[in-house]
mmCIF file of C-alpha atoms in Angstrom:
data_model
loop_
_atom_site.group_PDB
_atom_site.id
_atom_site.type_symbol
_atom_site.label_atom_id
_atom_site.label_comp_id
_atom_site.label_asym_id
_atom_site.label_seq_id
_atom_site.Cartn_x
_atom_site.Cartn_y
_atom_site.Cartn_z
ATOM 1 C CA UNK A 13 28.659 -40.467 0.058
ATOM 2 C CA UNK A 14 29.408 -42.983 2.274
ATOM 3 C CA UNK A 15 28.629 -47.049 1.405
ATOM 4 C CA UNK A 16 26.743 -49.181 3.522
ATOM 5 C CA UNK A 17 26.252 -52.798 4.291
ATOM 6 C CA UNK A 18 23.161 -54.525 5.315
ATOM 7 C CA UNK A 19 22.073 -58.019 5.732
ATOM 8 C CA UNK A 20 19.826 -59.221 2.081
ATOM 9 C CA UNK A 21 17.322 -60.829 4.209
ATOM 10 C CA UNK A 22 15.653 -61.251 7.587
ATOM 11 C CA UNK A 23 12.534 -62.424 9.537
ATOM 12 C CA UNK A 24 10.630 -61.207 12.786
ATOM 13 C CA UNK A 25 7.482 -62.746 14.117
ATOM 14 C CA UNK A 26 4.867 -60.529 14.294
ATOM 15 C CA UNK A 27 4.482 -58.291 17.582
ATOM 16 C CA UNK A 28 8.053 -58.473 18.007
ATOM 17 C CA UNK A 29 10.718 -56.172 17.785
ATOM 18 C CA UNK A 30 12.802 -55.694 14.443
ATOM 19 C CA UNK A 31 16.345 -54.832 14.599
ATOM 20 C CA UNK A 32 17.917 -54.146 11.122
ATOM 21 C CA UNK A 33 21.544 -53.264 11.572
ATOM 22 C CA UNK A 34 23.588 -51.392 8.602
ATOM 23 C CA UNK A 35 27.482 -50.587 8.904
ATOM 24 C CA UNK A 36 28.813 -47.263 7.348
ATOM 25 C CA UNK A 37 32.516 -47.771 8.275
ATOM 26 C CA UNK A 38 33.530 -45.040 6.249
ATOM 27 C CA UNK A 39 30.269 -42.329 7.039
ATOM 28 C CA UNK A 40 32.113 -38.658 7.598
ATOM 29 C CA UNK A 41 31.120 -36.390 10.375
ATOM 30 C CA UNK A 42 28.927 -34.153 7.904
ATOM 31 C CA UNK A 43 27.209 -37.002 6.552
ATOM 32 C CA UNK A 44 23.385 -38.393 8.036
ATOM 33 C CA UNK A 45 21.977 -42.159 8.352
ATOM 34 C CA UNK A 46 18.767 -42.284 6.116
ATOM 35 C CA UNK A 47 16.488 -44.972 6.272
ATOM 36 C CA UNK A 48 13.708 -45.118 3.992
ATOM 37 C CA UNK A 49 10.908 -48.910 3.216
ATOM 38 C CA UNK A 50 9.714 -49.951 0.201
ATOM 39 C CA UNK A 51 7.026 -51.871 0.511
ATOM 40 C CA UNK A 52 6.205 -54.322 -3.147
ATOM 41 C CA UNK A 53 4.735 -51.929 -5.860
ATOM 42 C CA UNK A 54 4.653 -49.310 -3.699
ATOM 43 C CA UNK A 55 7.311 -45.734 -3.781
ATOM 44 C CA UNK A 56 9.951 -45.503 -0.956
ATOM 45 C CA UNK A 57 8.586 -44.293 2.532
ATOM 46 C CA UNK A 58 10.556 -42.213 4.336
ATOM 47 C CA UNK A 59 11.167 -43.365 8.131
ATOM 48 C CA UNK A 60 14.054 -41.610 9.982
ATOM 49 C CA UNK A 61 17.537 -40.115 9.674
ATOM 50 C CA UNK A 62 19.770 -38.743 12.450
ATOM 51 C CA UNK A 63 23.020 -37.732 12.638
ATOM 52 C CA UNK A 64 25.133 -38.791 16.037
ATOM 53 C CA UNK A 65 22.125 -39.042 18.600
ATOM 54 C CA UNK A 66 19.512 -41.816 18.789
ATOM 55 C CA UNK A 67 16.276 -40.398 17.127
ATOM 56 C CA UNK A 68 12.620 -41.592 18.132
ATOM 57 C CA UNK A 69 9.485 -41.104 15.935
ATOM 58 C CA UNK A 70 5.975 -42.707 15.390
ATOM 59 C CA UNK A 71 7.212 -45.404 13.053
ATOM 60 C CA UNK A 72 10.449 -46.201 14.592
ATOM 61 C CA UNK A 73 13.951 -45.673 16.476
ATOM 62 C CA UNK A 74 17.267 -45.194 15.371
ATOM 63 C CA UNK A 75 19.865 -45.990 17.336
ATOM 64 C CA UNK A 76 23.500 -44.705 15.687
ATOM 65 C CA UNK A 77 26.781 -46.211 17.846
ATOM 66 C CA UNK A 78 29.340 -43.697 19.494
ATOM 67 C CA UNK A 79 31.239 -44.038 16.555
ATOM 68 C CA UNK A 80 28.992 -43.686 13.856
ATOM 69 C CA UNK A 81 30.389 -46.524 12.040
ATOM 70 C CA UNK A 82 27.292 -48.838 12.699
ATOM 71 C CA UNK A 83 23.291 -48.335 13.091
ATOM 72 C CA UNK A 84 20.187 -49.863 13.751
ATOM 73 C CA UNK A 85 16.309 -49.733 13.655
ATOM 74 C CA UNK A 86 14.433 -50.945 15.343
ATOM 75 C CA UNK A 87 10.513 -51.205 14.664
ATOM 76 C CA UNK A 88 9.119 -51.940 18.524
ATOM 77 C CA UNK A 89 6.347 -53.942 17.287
ATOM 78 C CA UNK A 90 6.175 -55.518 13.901
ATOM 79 C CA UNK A 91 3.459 -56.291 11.774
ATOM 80 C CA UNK A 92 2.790 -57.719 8.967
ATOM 81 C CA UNK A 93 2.466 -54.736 6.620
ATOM 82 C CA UNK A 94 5.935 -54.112 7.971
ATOM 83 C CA UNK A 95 6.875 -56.484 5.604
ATOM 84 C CA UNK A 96 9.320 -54.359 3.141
ATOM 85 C CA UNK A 97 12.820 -53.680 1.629
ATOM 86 C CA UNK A 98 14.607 -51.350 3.915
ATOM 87 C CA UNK A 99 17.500 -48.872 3.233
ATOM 88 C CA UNK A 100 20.022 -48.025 5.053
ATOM 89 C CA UNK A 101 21.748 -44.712 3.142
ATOM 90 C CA UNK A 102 24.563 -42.722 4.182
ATOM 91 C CA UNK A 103 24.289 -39.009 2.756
ATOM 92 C CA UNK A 104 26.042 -35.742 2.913
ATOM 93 C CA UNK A 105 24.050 -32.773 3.574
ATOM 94 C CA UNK A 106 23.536 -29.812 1.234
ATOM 95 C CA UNK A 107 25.560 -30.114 -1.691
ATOM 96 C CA UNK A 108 25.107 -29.284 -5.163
ATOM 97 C CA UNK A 109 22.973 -32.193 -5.388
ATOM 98 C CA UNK A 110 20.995 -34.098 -2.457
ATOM 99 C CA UNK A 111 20.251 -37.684 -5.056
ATOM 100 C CA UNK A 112 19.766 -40.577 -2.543
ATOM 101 C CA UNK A 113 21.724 -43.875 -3.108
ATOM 102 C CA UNK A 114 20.124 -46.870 -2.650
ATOM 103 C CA UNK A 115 22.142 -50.093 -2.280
ATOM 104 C CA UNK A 116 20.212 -53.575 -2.164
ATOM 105 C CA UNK A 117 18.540 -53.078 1.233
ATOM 106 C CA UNK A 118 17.593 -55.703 3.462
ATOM 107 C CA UNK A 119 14.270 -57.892 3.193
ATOM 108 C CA UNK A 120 12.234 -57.979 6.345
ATOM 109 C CA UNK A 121 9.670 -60.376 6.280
ATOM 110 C CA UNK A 122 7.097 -60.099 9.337
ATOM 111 C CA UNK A 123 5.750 -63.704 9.970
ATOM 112 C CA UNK A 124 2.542 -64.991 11.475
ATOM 113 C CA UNK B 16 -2.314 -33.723 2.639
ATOM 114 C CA UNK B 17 -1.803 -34.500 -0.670
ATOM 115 C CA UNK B 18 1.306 -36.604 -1.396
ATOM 116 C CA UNK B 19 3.624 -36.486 -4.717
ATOM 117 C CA UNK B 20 0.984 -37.931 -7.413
ATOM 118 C CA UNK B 21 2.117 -39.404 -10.979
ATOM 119 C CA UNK B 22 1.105 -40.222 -13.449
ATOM 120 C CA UNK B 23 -0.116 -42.706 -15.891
ATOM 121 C CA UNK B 24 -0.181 -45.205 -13.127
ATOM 122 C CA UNK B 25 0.789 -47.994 -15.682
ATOM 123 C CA UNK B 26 2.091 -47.226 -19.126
ATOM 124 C CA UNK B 27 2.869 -50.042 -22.342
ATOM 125 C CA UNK B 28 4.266 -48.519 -25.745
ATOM 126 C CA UNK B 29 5.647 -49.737 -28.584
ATOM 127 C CA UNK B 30 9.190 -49.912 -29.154
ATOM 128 C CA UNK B 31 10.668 -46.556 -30.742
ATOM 129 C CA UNK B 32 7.578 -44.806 -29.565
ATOM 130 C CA UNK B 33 8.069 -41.841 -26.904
ATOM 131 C CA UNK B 34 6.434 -41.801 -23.912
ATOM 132 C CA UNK B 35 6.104 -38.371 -21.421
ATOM 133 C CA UNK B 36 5.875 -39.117 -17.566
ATOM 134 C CA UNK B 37 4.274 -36.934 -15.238
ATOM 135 C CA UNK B 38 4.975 -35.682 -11.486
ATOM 136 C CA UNK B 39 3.416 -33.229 -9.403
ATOM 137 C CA UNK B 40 5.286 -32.741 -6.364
ATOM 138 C CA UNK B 41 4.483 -31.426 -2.731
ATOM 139 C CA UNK B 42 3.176 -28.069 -2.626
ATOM 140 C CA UNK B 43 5.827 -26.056 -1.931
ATOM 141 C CA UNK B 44 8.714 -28.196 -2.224
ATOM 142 C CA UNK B 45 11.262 -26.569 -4.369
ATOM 143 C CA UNK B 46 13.287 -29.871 -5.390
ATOM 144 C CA UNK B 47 12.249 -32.840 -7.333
ATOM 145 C CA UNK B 48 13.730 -36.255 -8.511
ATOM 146 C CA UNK B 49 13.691 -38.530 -10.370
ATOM 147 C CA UNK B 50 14.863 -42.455 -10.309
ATOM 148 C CA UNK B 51 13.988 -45.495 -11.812
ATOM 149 C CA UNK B 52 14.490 -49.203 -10.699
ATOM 150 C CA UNK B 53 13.908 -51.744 -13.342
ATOM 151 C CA UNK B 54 13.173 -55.477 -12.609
ATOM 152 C CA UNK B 55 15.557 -57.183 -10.321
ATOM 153 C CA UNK B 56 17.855 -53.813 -10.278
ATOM 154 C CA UNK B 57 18.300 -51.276 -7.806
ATOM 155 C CA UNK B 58 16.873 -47.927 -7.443
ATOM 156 C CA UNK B 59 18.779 -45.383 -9.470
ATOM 157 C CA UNK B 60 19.101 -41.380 -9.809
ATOM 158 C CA UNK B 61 18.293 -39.978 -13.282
ATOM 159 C CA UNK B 62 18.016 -36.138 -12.428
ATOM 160 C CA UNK B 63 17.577 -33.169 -9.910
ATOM 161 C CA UNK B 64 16.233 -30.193 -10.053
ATOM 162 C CA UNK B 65 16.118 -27.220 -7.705
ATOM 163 C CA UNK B 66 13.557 -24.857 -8.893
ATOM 164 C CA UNK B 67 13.207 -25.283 -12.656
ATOM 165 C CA UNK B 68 16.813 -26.136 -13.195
ATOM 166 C CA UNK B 69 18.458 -29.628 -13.128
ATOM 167 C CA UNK B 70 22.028 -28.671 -11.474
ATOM 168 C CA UNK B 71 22.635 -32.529 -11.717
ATOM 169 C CA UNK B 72 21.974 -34.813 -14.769
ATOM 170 C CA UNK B 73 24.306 -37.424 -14.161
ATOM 171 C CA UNK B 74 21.788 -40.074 -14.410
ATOM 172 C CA UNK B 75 20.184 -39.598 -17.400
ATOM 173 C CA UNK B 76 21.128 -43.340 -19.193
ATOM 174 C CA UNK B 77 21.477 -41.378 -22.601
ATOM 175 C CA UNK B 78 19.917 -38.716 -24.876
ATOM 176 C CA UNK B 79 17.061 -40.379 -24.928
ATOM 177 C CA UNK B 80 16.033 -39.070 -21.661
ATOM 178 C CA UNK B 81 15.607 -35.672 -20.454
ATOM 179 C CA UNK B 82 13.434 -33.763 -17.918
ATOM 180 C CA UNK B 83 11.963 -30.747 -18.067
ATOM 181 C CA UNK B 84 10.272 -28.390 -14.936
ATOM 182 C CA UNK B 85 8.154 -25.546 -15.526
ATOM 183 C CA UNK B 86 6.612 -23.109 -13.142
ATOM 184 C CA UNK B 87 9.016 -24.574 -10.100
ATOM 185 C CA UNK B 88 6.215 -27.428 -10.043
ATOM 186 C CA UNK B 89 5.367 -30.134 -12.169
ATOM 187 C CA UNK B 90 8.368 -32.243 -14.091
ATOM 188 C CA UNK B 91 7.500 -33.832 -16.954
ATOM 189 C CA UNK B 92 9.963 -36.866 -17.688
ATOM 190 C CA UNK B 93 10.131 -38.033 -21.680
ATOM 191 C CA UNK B 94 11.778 -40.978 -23.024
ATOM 192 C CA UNK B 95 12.182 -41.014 -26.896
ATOM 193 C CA UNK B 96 12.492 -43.766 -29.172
ATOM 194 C CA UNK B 97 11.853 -46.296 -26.383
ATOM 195 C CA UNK B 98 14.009 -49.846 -25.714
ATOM 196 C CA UNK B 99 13.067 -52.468 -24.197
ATOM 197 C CA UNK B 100 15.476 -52.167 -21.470
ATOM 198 C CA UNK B 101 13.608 -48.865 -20.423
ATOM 199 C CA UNK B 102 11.409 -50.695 -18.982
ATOM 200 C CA UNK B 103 10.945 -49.934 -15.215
ATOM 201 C CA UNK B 104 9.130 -48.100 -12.822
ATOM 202 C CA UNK B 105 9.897 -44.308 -12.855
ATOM 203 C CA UNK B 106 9.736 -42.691 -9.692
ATOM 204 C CA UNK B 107 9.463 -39.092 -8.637
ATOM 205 C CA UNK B 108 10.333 -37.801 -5.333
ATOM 206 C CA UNK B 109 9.891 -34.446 -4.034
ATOM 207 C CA UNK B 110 11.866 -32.212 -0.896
ATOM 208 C CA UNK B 111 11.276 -28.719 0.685
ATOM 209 C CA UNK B 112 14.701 -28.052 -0.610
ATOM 210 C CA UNK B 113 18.443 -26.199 0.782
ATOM 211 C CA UNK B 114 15.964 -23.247 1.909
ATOM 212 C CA UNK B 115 13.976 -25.698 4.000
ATOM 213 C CA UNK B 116 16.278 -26.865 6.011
ATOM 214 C CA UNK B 117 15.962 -30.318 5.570
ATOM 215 C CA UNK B 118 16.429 -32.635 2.573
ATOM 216 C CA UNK B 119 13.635 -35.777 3.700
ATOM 217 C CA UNK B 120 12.479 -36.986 0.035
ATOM 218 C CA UNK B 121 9.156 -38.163 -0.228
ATOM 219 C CA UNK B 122 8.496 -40.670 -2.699
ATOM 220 C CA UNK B 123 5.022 -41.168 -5.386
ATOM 221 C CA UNK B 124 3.949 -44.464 -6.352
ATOM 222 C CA UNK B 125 5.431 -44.749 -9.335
ATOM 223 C CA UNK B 126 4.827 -44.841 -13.201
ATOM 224 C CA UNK B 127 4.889 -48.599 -14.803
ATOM 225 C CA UNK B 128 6.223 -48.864 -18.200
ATOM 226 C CA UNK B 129 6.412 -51.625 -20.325
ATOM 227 C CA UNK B 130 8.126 -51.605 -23.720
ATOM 228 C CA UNK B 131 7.263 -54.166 -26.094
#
């Protein structure tokens, strides 16, 4: 499976949009953009994956460039229990096995 | 609906005790997993299973660890003669599986241990 690179850290003011970008230079065409939240203590939360076309659901967008090498989400309006770890993962498929790979995510802190 | 539920919540043992973890996933969702992420680490894979078989193993840490899925529901994880560098937070996730048509994992809250 691909790798992915995302920013450790960043901050949003609450109300405002979030845009956390993640690169996947090497993603192949049969491979999907995951992301998934932890918020502290809690399990990974599942929030979107797509494969070429932007996807849109009740917690957020995803927004994947024409060459799949790059993506973003975007949270329209943050809040503070937005506040999480977020991973970007890159991920084949079908396949004898389907184990996600997390990298180190980036830290979105929703301020006041 | 109910989610994936584990449990204990929170576990402390002795070193060189063993210690069974429990997971109940989704109704109806064929595969399960398991990961751990220990302090200031990563999440990481420790096992998969499709039904009750575990077609990938490859991160189990050592024999110490194995898994275990009966009835194509519940996985019991079980750590024997525990370090203190097992100590993490176990997590179980749960998907419909290949037959579903998609592969979303849904996470549970965890299990806490603590070796001392």
């Amino acid at each position: 499976d691909a790798k992915t690179t995302q920013p450790t850290s960043m901050d949003c003011a609450e109300g405002r949009a979030a845009n956390l970008p993640c690169n996947h230079s090497t993603i192949s065409g049969n491979e999907y953009v995951y992301w998934y939240r932890q918020i502290h203590s809690q399990g990974p939360q599942y929030i979107i994956h797509g494969l070429k076309n932007n996807e849109t659901n009740e917690m957020a967008s995803l927004i994947i460039t024409e060459d799949r090498k790059s993506s973003t989400l975007i949270l329209p309006h943050a809040t503070l229990r937005d506040t999480a770890v977020y991973y970007c993962i890159v991920k084949r498929a079908g396949g004898a096995t389907n184990k996600l790979i997390f990298g180190t995510g980036t830290l979105l802190a929703v301020q006041p | 609906g109910a989610g994936v539920s584990q449990s204990p919540s929170n576990k402390v043992t002795e070193k060189g005790k063993d210690v069974e973890l429990r997971c109940d996933p989704i109704s109806g969702h064929t595969a399960l997993y398991w990961y751990r992420q220990s302090l200031g680490q990563g999440l990481e894979f420790l096992i998969y299973f499709q039904g009750n078989s575990a077609p990938d193993k490859s991160g189990l840490p050592s024999d110490r660890f194995s898994a275990e899925r009966t009835g194509g529901s519940v996985s019991t994880l079980t750590i024997q003669r525990t370090q203190q560098e097992d100590s993490a937070v176990y997590l179980c996730a749960s998907s419909l599986g290949p037959s579903g048509g998609t592969e979303t994992q849904y996470f549970g809250p965890g299990t806490r241990l603590l070796v001392l």
